[in-house]
Coordinates of C-alpha atoms in Angstrom, one line a residue:
Chain Q
X1 CA 14.2 79.7 -41.5
X2 CA 12.2 82.3 -39.4
X3 CA 14.7 82.2 -36.6
X4 CA 17.5 83.2 -39.6
X5 CA 15.2 86.1 -40.7
X6 CA 15.0 87.5 -37.5
X7 CA 18.3 87.2 -36.6
X8 CA 19.6 89.1 -39.9
X9 CA 16.7 91.7 -39.2
X10 CA 17.9 92.4 -36.2
X11 CA 21.4 92.6 -36.7
X12 CA 20.8 94.9 -39.8
X13 CA 18.7 97.2 -37.8
X14 CA 21.0 96.9 -34.4
X15 CA 23.7 99.2 -35.6
X16 CA 21.5 102.2 -36.0
X17 CA 19.2 101.4 -33.0
X18 CA 21.9 101.0 -30.6
X19 CA 23.5 104.3 -31.7
X20 CA 20.4 106.1 -31.0
X21 CA 19.9 104.4 -27.7
X22 CA 23.3 105.3 -26.9
X23 CA 22.5 109.1 -27.4
X24 CA 19.4 108.5 -24.7
X25 CA 21.4 107.0 -22.2
X26 CA 24.1 109.5 -22.5
X27 CA 21.7 112.3 -22.3
X28 CA 19.8 110.7 -19.3
X29 CA 23.4 110.5 -17.3
X30 CA 23.7 113.8 -18.1
X31 CA 20.3 115.2 -17.2
X32 CA 20.3 113.0 -13.7
X33 CA 23.5 114.6 -12.9
X34 CA 22.4 117.8 -13.7
X35 CA 19.2 117.6 -11.8
X36 CA 20.7 115.8 -8.8
X37 CA 23.1 119.1 -8.7
X38 CA 20.1 121.3 -9.0
X39 CA 18.3 119.6 -6.3
X40 CA 21.3 119.7 -3.9
X41 CA 21.6 123.3 -4.3
X42 CA 17.9 123.9 -3.5
X43 CA 18.2 122.1 -0.2
X44 CA 21.3 124.2 0.5
X45 CA 19.5 127.6 -0.3
X46 CA 22.8 129.1 -1.8
X47 CA 23.0 130.8 -4.7
X48 CA 23.6 128.7 -7.7
X49 CA 26.7 128.9 -9.5
X50 CA 26.0 129.9 -13.2
X51 CA 28.4 127.1 -14.2
X52 CA 25.7 124.5 -12.7
X53 CA 22.8 126.6 -14.1
X54 CA 24.3 126.4 -17.6
X55 CA 25.0 122.7 -17.4
X56 CA 21.6 121.8 -16.3
X57 CA 20.0 124.1 -18.7
X58 CA 22.1 122.3 -21.8
X59 CA 21.7 118.8 -20.2
X60 CA 17.8 119.4 -19.9
X61 CA 17.7 120.8 -23.6
X62 CA 19.8 117.8 -25.0
X63 CA 17.5 115.5 -22.8
X64 CA 14.4 116.8 -24.4
X65 CA 15.9 116.7 -28.0
X66 CA 17.2 113.4 -27.8
X67 CA 13.7 111.8 -26.3
X68 CA 12.4 113.5 -29.4
X69 CA 15.1 112.2 -31.6
X70 CA 14.6 108.6 -30.0
X71 CA 11.0 108.4 -31.3
X72 CA 11.3 110.2 -34.7
X73 CA 14.6 108.9 -36.1
X74 CA 13.9 105.3 -34.8
X75 CA 10.1 105.7 -36.3
X76 CA 11.6 107.2 -39.7
X77 CA 14.6 104.8 -39.7
X78 CA 12.4 101.6 -39.4
X79 CA 10.4 103.0 -42.3
X80 CA 13.4 103.7 -44.4
X81 CA 14.5 100.4 -43.8
X82 CA 11.5 98.5 -44.7
X83 CA 11.8 100.8 -47.9
X84 CA 15.2 99.8 -48.5
X85 CA 15.3 96.2 -47.9
X86 CA 12.0 95.6 -49.7
X87 CA 11.3 97.4 -52.7
X88 CA 14.8 99.1 -53.7
X89 CA 17.8 97.1 -55.1
X90 CA 18.1 95.3 -52.2
X91 CA 14.3 93.9 -52.6
X92 CA 15.7 91.8 -55.4
X93 CA 17.5 89.7 -52.9
X94 CA 14.7 90.0 -50.2
X95 CA 12.5 88.7 -52.5
X96 CA 14.5 85.9 -54.3
X97 CA 15.1 84.3 -50.5
X98 CA 13.0 80.8 -50.5
X99 CA 10.6 82.4 -47.8
X100 CA 6.9 82.9 -48.1
X101 CA 6.6 86.8 -48.9
X102 CA 3.8 86.8 -45.9
X103 CA 6.8 85.5 -43.3
X104 CA 9.2 88.0 -44.8
X105 CA 6.7 91.1 -44.1
X106 CA 5.9 89.7 -40.6
X107 CA 9.3 89.4 -39.6
X108 CA 10.0 93.2 -40.8
X109 CA 7.0 94.2 -38.9
X110 CA 7.7 92.8 -35.6
X111 CA 11.3 93.6 -35.6
X112 CA 10.2 97.2 -36.1
X113 CA 7.4 96.5 -33.1
X114 CA 9.9 95.1 -30.8
X115 CA 12.4 98.0 -31.4
X116 CA 9.5 100.6 -30.7
X117 CA 8.8 98.8 -27.6
X118 CA 12.2 98.8 -26.4
X119 CA 12.5 102.6 -27.3
X120 CA 9.2 103.1 -24.9
X121 CA 10.8 100.8 -22.3
X122 CA 14.1 102.6 -22.3
X123 CA 12.4 106.2 -22.3
X124 CA 10.3 104.9 -19.1
X125 CA 13.6 103.9 -17.6
X126 CA 15.0 107.3 -18.6
X127 CA 12.3 109.3 -17.0
X128 CA 12.9 107.0 -13.8
X129 CA 16.4 107.8 -13.8
X130 CA 15.8 111.4 -14.1
X131 CA 13.2 111.4 -11.0
X132 CA 16.0 109.5 -9.2
X133 CA 18.5 112.3 -9.9
X134 CA 15.7 115.1 -9.2
X135 CA 14.7 113.6 -5.6
X136 CA 18.2 112.7 -4.7
X137 CA 17.5 109.1 -4.5
X138 CA 14.5 110.0 -2.1
X139 CA 12.3 108.1 -4.5
X140 CA 13.7 104.7 -3.0
X141 CA 12.8 105.6 0.6
X142 CA 10.3 103.8 2.4
X143 CA 8.0 106.9 2.9
X144 CA 7.6 107.3 -1.1
X145 CA 7.3 103.5 -1.7
X146 CA 4.6 103.3 0.8
X147 CA 2.5 106.3 -0.5
X148 CA 3.1 104.9 -4.0
X149 CA 1.9 101.5 -2.8
X150 CA -1.1 102.9 -1.1
X151 CA -2.2 105.0 -4.0
X152 CA -2.1 101.9 -6.0
X153 CA -3.8 99.8 -3.6
X154 CA -6.7 102.4 -2.3
X155 CA -7.0 105.3 -4.8
X156 CA -6.6 103.7 -8.1
X157 CA -9.8 102.1 -8.4
X158 CA -12.0 105.2 -7.6
X159 CA -10.4 107.5 -9.8
X160 CA -9.7 105.4 -12.9
X161 CA -12.4 103.1 -12.5
X162 CA -9.9 100.0 -12.6
X163 CA -7.2 98.3 -10.9
X164 CA -3.5 99.5 -11.4
X165 CA -3.0 96.2 -13.3
X166 CA -5.7 96.5 -15.7
X167 CA -4.8 100.1 -16.2
X168 CA -1.0 98.9 -17.2
X169 CA -2.4 96.3 -19.5
X170 CA -4.6 98.8 -21.2
X171 CA -1.6 101.0 -21.6
X172 CA 0.4 98.4 -22.9
X173 CA -1.8 97.2 -25.6
X174 CA -3.0 100.6 -26.8
X175 CA 0.7 101.4 -27.2
X176 CA 1.5 98.1 -29.1
X177 CA -1.7 98.7 -31.5
X178 CA -0.8 102.4 -31.8
X179 CA 2.8 101.6 -32.7
X180 CA 1.5 98.9 -35.4
X181 CA -0.8 101.3 -36.9
X182 CA 1.9 103.7 -37.3
X183 CA 4.0 101.4 -38.7
X184 CA 1.4 99.6 -41.0
X185 CA 0.6 103.0 -42.2
X186 CA 3.8 104.0 -43.6
X187 CA 4.5 100.3 -44.6
X188 CA 1.4 100.0 -46.8
X189 CA 2.1 103.7 -48.3
X190 CA 5.6 102.3 -49.5
X191 CA 3.9 98.9 -50.7
X192 CA 1.3 100.8 -52.6
X193 CA 3.8 103.5 -53.9
X194 CA 6.0 100.6 -55.4
X195 CA 3.1 99.8 -58.0
X196 CA 4.2 103.0 -59.4
X197 CA 6.8 102.6 -62.1
X198 CA 9.4 104.8 -61.8
X199 CA 8.0 107.1 -59.4
X200 CA 7.9 104.8 -56.2
X201 CA 8.8 107.3 -53.8
X202 CA 6.3 110.0 -54.9
X203 CA 3.7 107.4 -55.4
X204 CA 4.4 106.3 -51.7
X205 CA 3.8 109.7 -50.4
X206 CA 0.5 110.0 -52.6
X207 CA -0.7 106.7 -51.1
X208 CA 0.1 108.0 -47.6
X209 CA -1.7 111.1 -47.8
X210 CA -4.7 109.2 -49.5
X211 CA -4.6 106.4 -46.7
X212 CA -4.6 109.4 -44.1
X213 CA -7.4 111.0 -45.9
X214 CA -9.6 107.9 -45.9
X215 CA -9.0 107.1 -42.2
X216 CA -9.7 110.9 -41.1
X217 CA -13.1 110.9 -43.2
X218 CA -14.3 107.4 -42.2
X219 CA -13.7 108.1 -38.6
X220 CA -15.5 111.4 -39.0
X221 CA -18.8 109.9 -40.5
X222 CA -18.6 107.3 -37.8
X223 CA -18.4 109.8 -35.1
X224 CA -21.2 112.1 -36.8
X225 CA -23.3 109.1 -37.0
X226 CA -23.1 107.4 -33.7
X227 CA -23.5 111.0 -32.4
X228 CA -21.7 113.4 -30.1
X229 CA -24.1 112.8 -27.3
X230 CA -22.0 110.0 -25.6
X231 CA -19.3 112.6 -25.0
X232 CA -21.8 115.2 -23.6
X233 CA -23.2 113.0 -20.8
X234 CA -21.2 114.5 -18.4
X235 CA -23.7 112.9 -15.2
X236 CA -22.5 109.2 -16.3
X237 CA -18.7 110.1 -16.1
X238 CA -17.4 109.3 -12.7
X239 CA -14.0 107.7 -13.3
X240 CA -11.5 107.6 -16.0
X241 CA -12.7 104.5 -17.2
X242 CA -16.2 105.9 -18.0
X243 CA -14.3 108.4 -20.4
X244 CA -12.0 105.4 -21.8
X245 CA -15.0 102.9 -22.0
X246 CA -17.8 105.4 -23.4
X247 CA -19.5 104.1 -26.7
X248 CA -17.9 106.6 -28.7
X249 CA -14.1 106.0 -27.5
X250 CA -14.9 102.2 -28.2
X251 CA -16.1 103.0 -31.4
X252 CA -13.0 105.1 -32.3
X253 CA -10.9 102.4 -30.9
X254 CA -12.6 99.5 -32.9
X255 CA -11.8 101.9 -35.9
X256 CA -8.6 102.3 -35.2
X257 CA -8.0 98.3 -34.9
X258 CA -9.9 97.7 -37.9
X259 CA -8.1 100.2 -39.7
X260 CA -4.7 98.6 -38.7
X261 CA -6.0 95.4 -39.8
X262 CA -7.0 96.7 -43.3
X263 CA -3.6 98.5 -43.5
X264 CA -1.9 94.7 -42.6
X265 CA -4.0 93.3 -45.3
X266 CA -3.3 95.9 -48.1
X267 CA 0.5 95.2 -47.4
X268 CA 0.1 91.3 -47.9
X269 CA -1.9 91.6 -50.9
X270 CA 0.9 93.8 -52.4
X271 CA 3.6 91.6 -51.3
X272 CA 2.0 88.4 -52.5
X273 CA 0.0 89.5 -55.4
X274 CA 1.2 92.9 -56.9
X275 CA 4.9 92.8 -56.3
X276 CA 6.3 95.2 -59.0
X277 CA 10.2 95.7 -58.6
X278 CA 11.3 97.3 -61.8
Chain E
X1 CA 43.3 81.0 -72.9
X2 CA 40.0 80.8 -75.4
X3 CA 40.3 79.0 -78.5
X4 CA 40.1 80.8 -81.8
X5 CA 37.1 79.5 -83.6
X6 CA 35.3 80.8 -86.8
X7 CA 32.2 82.3 -86.0
X8 CA 30.1 80.9 -89.0
X9 CA 30.8 77.0 -88.7
X10 CA 29.3 74.7 -85.9
X11 CA 31.6 75.0 -83.1
X12 CA 31.7 71.1 -82.5
X13 CA 33.1 70.6 -85.7
X14 CA 36.0 73.1 -85.1
X15 CA 36.6 71.5 -81.7
X16 CA 37.0 68.4 -83.2
X17 CA 39.3 69.4 -86.1
X18 CA 41.4 71.1 -83.2
X19 CA 41.8 67.9 -81.3
X20 CA 42.8 66.0 -84.6
X21 CA 45.2 68.6 -85.0
X22 CA 46.6 68.3 -81.7
X23 CA 46.7 64.1 -81.8
X24 CA 48.6 64.6 -85.1
X25 CA 51.1 67.2 -83.9
X26 CA 51.7 65.0 -80.9
X27 CA 50.8 67.3 -78.3
X28 CA 48.4 64.5 -77.5
X29 CA 50.4 61.1 -77.8
X30 CA 48.6 57.8 -78.5
X31 CA 47.1 56.0 -75.2
X32 CA 47.1 59.8 -73.2
X33 CA 44.1 60.5 -71.4
X34 CA 42.1 63.6 -72.7
X35 CA 41.2 66.3 -70.2
X36 CA 37.7 66.1 -69.0
X37 CA 35.0 67.5 -71.1
X38 CA 34.1 70.3 -68.2
X39 CA 37.8 71.2 -68.0
X40 CA 38.5 71.4 -71.8
X41 CA 35.3 73.2 -72.2
X42 CA 36.2 75.9 -69.7
X43 CA 39.8 76.0 -71.3
X44 CA 38.2 76.4 -74.9
X45 CA 35.5 78.6 -73.4
X46 CA 32.7 76.7 -75.3
X47 CA 29.7 75.2 -74.0
X48 CA 30.3 71.8 -72.2
X49 CA 27.4 70.2 -74.3
X50 CA 29.3 71.2 -77.4
X51 CA 32.7 69.5 -76.0
X52 CA 30.3 66.4 -75.1
X53 CA 29.2 66.6 -78.6
X54 CA 32.7 66.9 -79.9
X55 CA 34.1 63.9 -78.1
X56 CA 31.0 61.5 -79.4
X57 CA 32.3 62.4 -82.8
X58 CA 35.8 61.6 -82.2
X59 CA 34.6 58.6 -80.4
X60 CA 32.6 57.6 -83.2
X61 CA 35.6 57.9 -85.7
X62 CA 37.6 55.9 -83.2
X63 CA 40.0 58.5 -82.8
X64 CA 39.5 58.7 -78.9
X65 CA 38.0 55.8 -76.9
X66 CA 36.2 55.8 -73.7
X67 CA 36.7 53.8 -70.5
X68 CA 33.8 53.8 -68.1
X69 CA 34.5 55.9 -65.2
X70 CA 37.9 56.8 -65.9
X71 CA 38.0 58.9 -68.7
X72 CA 38.8 59.2 -72.6
X73 CA 41.9 58.1 -74.0
X74 CA 43.8 58.8 -77.4
X75 CA 43.9 55.6 -79.5
X76 CA 46.7 53.7 -79.4
X77 CA 46.1 52.7 -83.3
X78 CA 49.2 54.6 -84.9
X79 CA 48.1 53.5 -88.5
X80 CA 44.7 55.4 -87.6
X81 CA 46.5 58.5 -86.7
X82 CA 48.8 58.1 -89.3
X83 CA 45.9 57.5 -92.0
X84 CA 44.4 60.7 -90.6
X85 CA 47.1 62.7 -91.0
X86 CA 47.5 61.7 -94.7
X87 CA 44.0 62.5 -95.4
X88 CA 44.1 65.9 -93.5
X89 CA 47.1 66.4 -95.7
X90 CA 45.4 65.6 -98.9
X91 CA 42.7 67.8 -98.1
X92 CA 44.7 70.6 -97.3
X93 CA 46.5 70.4 -100.5
X94 CA 43.4 70.3 -102.5
X95 CA 42.2 73.8 -100.9
X96 CA 45.7 75.0 -101.8
X97 CA 45.7 74.0 -105.3
X98 CA 42.2 75.2 -105.7
X99 CA 43.3 78.5 -104.3
X100 CA 46.5 78.5 -106.9
X101 CA 44.5 77.5 -109.7
X102 CA 42.1 80.4 -109.0
X103 CA 45.0 82.8 -109.2
X104 CA 45.4 81.3 -112.7
X105 CA 48.7 78.7 -112.3
X106 CA 48.8 75.5 -113.9
X107 CA 49.6 72.6 -112.0
X108 CA 53.3 72.2 -113.2
X109 CA 54.0 75.9 -112.3
X110 CA 52.7 75.4 -109.1
X111 CA 55.1 72.6 -108.6
X112 CA 57.9 74.8 -109.6
X113 CA 56.7 77.6 -107.5
X114 CA 56.7 75.1 -104.5
X115 CA 60.1 73.6 -105.1
X116 CA 61.5 77.3 -105.5
X117 CA 59.9 78.7 -102.4
X118 CA 61.3 75.8 -100.4
X119 CA 64.7 76.2 -101.6
X120 CA 64.6 79.7 -100.9
X121 CA 63.2 78.8 -97.2
X122 CA 65.9 76.1 -96.7
X123 CA 68.6 79.0 -97.6
Chain F
X1 CA 16.2 65.9 -71.0
X2 CA 13.3 67.3 -68.6
X3 CA 11.4 70.4 -68.9
X4 CA 12.8 72.6 -66.4
X5 CA 11.0 76.2 -66.8
X6 CA 7.9 76.4 -68.7
X7 CA 6.0 79.6 -69.5
X8 CA 2.5 79.8 -71.0
X9 CA 0.8 82.8 -72.5
X10 CA 2.9 84.8 -70.3
X11 CA 1.9 88.7 -70.5
X12 CA 3.0 91.8 -68.5
X13 CA 1.5 95.3 -69.0
X14 CA 2.6 98.3 -67.6
X15 CA -0.7 100.8 -68.1
X16 CA -1.3 100.3 -71.7
X17 CA 2.3 99.5 -72.6
X18 CA 2.9 95.7 -73.1
X19 CA 6.6 94.8 -71.7
X20 CA 5.7 90.9 -72.6
X21 CA 3.2 89.8 -75.2
X22 CA 1.6 86.1 -74.9
X23 CA 5.2 84.5 -74.8
X24 CA 4.9 80.5 -74.5
X25 CA 8.5 78.9 -73.8
X26 CA 10.2 76.0 -72.6
X27 CA 13.4 75.6 -71.1
X28 CA 15.0 72.1 -70.5
X29 CA 17.3 71.1 -68.3
X30 CA 21.2 70.9 -69.2
X31 CA 21.4 73.9 -71.6
X32 CA 23.1 77.2 -71.8
X33 CA 20.6 79.5 -73.2
X34 CA 21.1 82.9 -74.4
X35 CA 18.0 85.4 -74.1
X36 CA 19.1 87.7 -76.7
X37 CA 17.3 90.7 -77.4
X38 CA 17.8 94.8 -78.4
X39 CA 17.3 97.0 -75.3
X40 CA 13.9 97.3 -74.2
X41 CA 13.1 94.2 -75.9
X42 CA 11.5 92.7 -72.4
X43 CA 14.5 90.4 -71.3
X44 CA 15.0 91.8 -67.9
X45 CA 11.0 91.8 -67.6
X46 CA 10.8 88.1 -68.4
X47 CA 13.6 87.3 -66.1
X48 CA 11.8 89.1 -63.1
X49 CA 8.8 87.4 -63.5
X50 CA 10.7 84.1 -63.3
X51 CA 12.2 85.0 -60.2
X52 CA 9.0 86.3 -58.8
X53 CA 10.0 90.0 -58.6
X54 CA 7.0 91.2 -60.8
X55 CA 3.8 89.8 -60.9
X56 CA 2.4 88.7 -64.6
X57 CA -0.6 90.2 -65.8
X58 CA -1.6 87.0 -67.4
X59 CA -0.5 83.7 -68.3
X60 CA 1.4 80.9 -66.2
X61 CA 5.2 80.4 -65.4
X62 CA 6.1 76.8 -63.8
X63 CA 9.7 75.8 -62.7
X64 CA 9.5 71.9 -62.1
X65 CA 5.5 71.7 -62.9
X66 CA 5.4 74.0 -60.0
X67 CA 4.1 78.0 -60.0
X68 CA 7.0 80.3 -59.1
X69 CA 7.0 80.7 -55.1
X70 CA 9.2 79.3 -52.2
X71 CA 10.0 76.0 -54.2
X72 CA 11.2 77.9 -57.1
X73 CA 13.1 80.4 -55.6
X74 CA 15.1 77.6 -53.8
X75 CA 16.2 76.1 -57.1
X76 CA 17.2 79.7 -58.9
X77 CA 20.2 81.2 -58.5
X78 CA 19.7 84.8 -59.9
X79 CA 22.2 87.4 -60.8
X80 CA 20.4 90.6 -61.6
X81 CA 21.9 93.3 -63.6
X82 CA 22.9 95.7 -61.3
X83 CA 24.2 95.6 -57.6
X84 CA 21.6 94.0 -54.9
X85 CA 23.8 93.5 -52.1
X86 CA 23.7 95.4 -48.7
X87 CA 27.1 97.8 -49.5
X88 CA 28.0 98.0 -45.6
X89 CA 28.5 94.4 -45.3
X90 CA 31.7 92.5 -45.4
X91 CA 32.1 89.6 -48.4
X92 CA 32.3 87.3 -45.3
X93 CA 28.9 88.2 -44.0
X94 CA 27.2 88.0 -47.2
X95 CA 28.6 84.6 -47.9
X96 CA 27.2 83.6 -44.1
X97 CA 23.8 85.1 -45.5
X98 CA 24.0 83.1 -48.5
X99 CA 24.7 79.8 -46.6
X100 CA 22.0 80.4 -44.1
X101 CA 19.1 80.9 -46.8
X102 CA 20.1 78.7 -49.7
X103 CA 20.6 75.0 -48.9
X104 CA 22.1 74.4 -52.1
X105 CA 25.1 77.2 -51.5
X106 CA 28.7 75.8 -51.7
X107 CA 30.8 78.0 -49.1
X108 CA 34.3 76.6 -50.1
X109 CA 33.7 77.3 -53.6
X110 CA 32.8 80.7 -52.9
X111 CA 35.8 81.3 -50.9
X112 CA 38.2 79.6 -53.5
X113 CA 36.9 81.8 -56.4
X114 CA 37.6 84.8 -54.0
X115 CA 41.1 83.5 -53.1
X116 CA 41.8 83.2 -56.7
X117 CA 40.6 86.7 -57.3
X118 CA 42.7 88.1 -54.4
X119 CA 39.4 89.7 -52.8
X120 CA 39.9 89.6 -49.0
X121 CA 36.6 88.4 -47.5
X122 CA 36.9 90.7 -44.6
X123 CA 36.5 93.9 -47.3
X124 CA 33.6 95.8 -47.2
X125 CA 31.4 96.0 -50.4
X126 CA 31.3 99.5 -50.3
X127 CA 35.1 99.9 -50.4
X128 CA 35.5 98.0 -53.9
X129 CA 35.6 98.8 -57.3
X130 CA 32.1 98.4 -59.4
X131 CA 34.1 95.5 -61.3
X132 CA 35.0 93.9 -58.1
X133 CA 31.7 94.2 -56.7
X134 CA 30.1 92.5 -59.8
X135 CA 32.5 89.7 -59.8
X136 CA 31.6 89.0 -56.1
X137 CA 27.8 88.9 -57.0
X138 CA 28.8 86.5 -59.8
X139 CA 30.7 84.1 -57.3
X140 CA 27.9 84.3 -54.8
X141 CA 25.3 83.2 -57.4
X142 CA 27.5 80.6 -59.1
X143 CA 28.6 79.0 -55.7
X144 CA 24.9 77.7 -55.6
X145 CA 24.2 74.4 -56.7
X146 CA 21.0 75.5 -58.3
X147 CA 19.1 73.9 -61.1
X148 CA 18.5 77.4 -62.9
X149 CA 21.1 80.0 -63.2
X150 CA 19.6 83.3 -64.7
X151 CA 22.1 85.9 -65.2
X152 CA 21.0 89.3 -66.5
X153 CA 23.6 91.1 -68.5
X154 CA 26.6 89.3 -66.8
X155 CA 29.2 90.9 -69.3
X156 CA 27.6 94.5 -69.9
X157 CA 30.1 97.2 -69.2
X158 CA 33.4 94.9 -68.6
X159 CA 36.7 94.8 -70.0
X160 CA 37.8 91.7 -72.1
X161 CA 39.8 90.4 -69.4
X162 CA 36.8 90.5 -66.8
X163 CA 34.5 89.1 -69.5
X164 CA 36.7 85.9 -70.0
X165 CA 36.9 85.7 -66.3
X166 CA 33.4 85.7 -65.9
X167 CA 32.7 83.2 -69.0
X168 CA 35.2 80.7 -67.2
X169 CA 33.4 81.3 -63.8
X170 CA 30.2 80.4 -65.6
X171 CA 31.5 77.3 -67.3
X172 CA 33.5 75.6 -64.5
X173 CA 30.8 76.1 -62.2
X174 CA 28.2 74.9 -64.4
X175 CA 26.8 71.3 -63.7
X176 CA 25.8 69.2 -66.4
X177 CA 22.0 68.7 -65.2
X178 CA 21.8 72.3 -64.7
X179 CA 20.4 75.2 -67.0
X180 CA 21.9 78.8 -67.6
X181 CA 19.7 81.4 -68.9
X182 CA 21.8 84.4 -70.2
X183 CA 20.3 87.5 -71.1
X184 CA 22.6 89.9 -73.4
X185 CA 22.9 91.9 -76.1
X186 CA 26.7 91.5 -76.7
X187 CA 26.1 88.3 -78.6
X188 CA 29.4 87.6 -80.1
X189 CA 31.3 87.5 -76.8
X190 CA 29.3 84.9 -75.3
X191 CA 28.0 82.9 -78.6
X192 CA 30.4 80.2 -78.2
X193 CA 29.1 79.2 -74.9
X194 CA 25.6 78.9 -75.6
X195 CA 23.9 75.8 -77.0
X196 CA 20.6 77.5 -77.7
X197 CA 19.2 81.0 -78.3
X198 CA 16.0 82.9 -78.0
X199 CA 15.6 86.0 -79.8
X200 CA 13.1 88.4 -78.4
X201 CA 11.9 91.6 -79.4
X202 CA 8.9 93.9 -78.5
X203 CA 8.0 91.5 -75.6
X204 CA 7.7 88.6 -78.3
X205 CA 9.7 85.7 -79.4
X206 CA 11.1 86.0 -82.7
X207 CA 13.0 82.7 -82.8
X208 CA 14.4 79.8 -80.8
X209 CA 17.2 77.6 -82.3
X210 CA 20.3 75.5 -81.2
X211 CA 23.3 77.4 -82.0
X212 CA 24.5 74.7 -84.2
X213 CA 21.6 74.7 -86.4
X214 CA 22.0 78.4 -87.0
X215 CA 25.5 77.8 -87.9
X216 CA 24.9 74.6 -90.0
X217 CA 22.0 75.7 -92.0
X218 CA 22.3 79.3 -92.3
X219 CA 26.3 79.5 -92.4
X220 CA 26.4 82.4 -90.1
X221 CA 27.3 83.1 -86.9
X222 CA 24.3 83.8 -84.1
X223 CA 25.8 87.6 -84.1
X224 CA 25.4 87.8 -87.9
X225 CA 21.9 86.4 -87.7
X226 CA 20.7 88.5 -84.8
X227 CA 22.0 91.8 -86.7
X228 CA 20.1 90.7 -89.6
X229 CA 17.0 90.0 -87.5
X230 CA 17.1 93.0 -85.6
X231 CA 18.5 95.4 -88.4
X232 CA 17.0 98.9 -88.0

C-alpha cells in the first residue's frame, strides 16, 4: 500500500515539477553558453559585440529568475497540492482510501521533501554547469582539481573547525530540517485551517500567522533568557565551527527542531482526530 | 422500462398481481422459467428483496415452483392457471358492478348496457 | 441478517449549532435504505461521519463491530454529493487507481458499464459534461464489491432518463448480502427500490420503517407520508 501511495503521489506531482526543472535546465544551458562566450571574448581582449552582450545579459536574467521560480514555484505548488488533495473536494477520495491517516500524511510529506531535495541537487548541478561555462572548462583541469583537493585536505579544518565530510553532512542535515520545517509550517497551517467551517483558506492564513508569531516569540524569549553573551564572546571564536556550535546557535537549532516536531504532531493530530471535511 | 406501480399499495402485492397477469395472458407459458430475482428487479426498477418477497408469495400459492440451483418455473398445472384466471375475472366483475351500481344502474340495466356496448364494438 | 452499521448516541456540533443530535441507528446487511430528510437535516453530515471524513463530537460509530477506520473504509463504497476526482485524469487512470487501492474493485464491471454508455476510457474527466462525470463516479463506486454502499444524493439534478439509468446501475450491481444507504430528498423517484426508510430532521431520527409497512398500515406512499411529516 505504501508503495502504491508513493507511486501515485509522485505521478501526480511529477508533471508540474518536471516542467519547473525543464525551465531550469533550459536556463542553465542558455547561461552556460552565454558565459562561455563572454569568457572567450575576455581572453581575446576584443570588443564584445552588443549581440553577445545582450544575449548574455538576457540569459543571466532568465537564469536568476528561473532559480527563484524553481524554489518558490515548487514550494508553493507542493503546498497547494497538499491542500487540494487533502482538504478540497479531492480530499473525499484521499480520506476514504483504506489507509491510515498517518501513512497518508507521511507519504505527502516525504514526497514533497524528496522534490525539494531534488530541486537543491539540480540547483547545485546548475551552478556547476555555469562555472564550467564561465571557466571554459578549466574547472576540470588538473591544476584546479589539485588546488581543490589541497583546500579540502589541509585548509578546511583550520577554517571550519571540521572536515569537509562533516561540513557536507551538516549542510545536508540542516537543509533537510529546514525543508521539513518550511513544509510542515504550511501543512500545519492548512490542517488547522480546515477546522474552520466554510472559511478554510482564510483559516489557514490565520493559523499560519499565529504559528509564525508563536515561533518568533518563543525563539526571542529563549534567546533573551540564555543571553547574548555567548554571541559576544569573540575570544573563543577561532573557527567557523565555534560560531556554528556556540551555545546560542545550538539552542536555536534545538528550538527549530523541536518546532518542526511540534508542527508534525499538530498535522497528525488534525488528520486523525479532527478531520473536518465539510 | 420500469413497471407502473401504484404508490399507495405494497409493492410486492402489485408485483404478484403483475406476474399473475402475465401468466394468465400467456406471456409466461406453463413450465417456463422465470427470470432471476435480480434481473426482474432491475427490469421493474424495484428492490430485489421486494421481488424476492413477491416470488415467495407466488411459490406459496403454488403458481410458481423453484428447483434448487436452477431457478423458478411457472406451474404446469393448467387447471390452477384457469382457476386463477376465473377468480381474477370474478374479482374484476365485482369491482365493475360496484362501480356501476354507484352510478345508479340496476343489474338488468347493466347487462343490457353491456351487450349493447359489445355489439357496438363488434361492428 | 447481521448488523452491518451501528451508531450510538452520535452527535456532531459545529460551534453551538448541532448538526446531528444524539442519533442511534442500526443498519442490517441486505437492505436498500433511504436516508430521507429535507435540506439541512443532517443527512450529509451523518454520511461523512460514517466515511470518516468528519470527526463526531460524541458517540460511537461501528461497522462490523469495529470503529470507523482503515477496515471500515475497505468495506464502504462512497459516492459523495459532488465530484471528487482529479479532473486532469483519464477515466482509465482513475480505474487503475481504484483497482490499486480497493481490493474489492471489479475492473471488468467498470469497463463494461462504460462501454454501454459509450464513454471512452481514454477521455479526460475535465472534458466531460457534468452528467457524464457523475455517471463515471457512480460506475466506479458501484464497481466495488463492498458491504455497504453510501450514495449521497445520487439522483439530484439529473434528467429522468439519467435517473432511470442510475437506478438500473444500482439495482443490477447490488449483491443480496450488501446494503445500500441512499440519501435524497427526491423520494418519489426512488421509493420503489427502497425496503426501508429513515426520516431525519434537525439532526434527529423522526421515523424508521419498512416501506411495505408504511404502505400497508397507512395506505400511502413514502413520498406522501414524507410530505405529511415534514409539512411546513
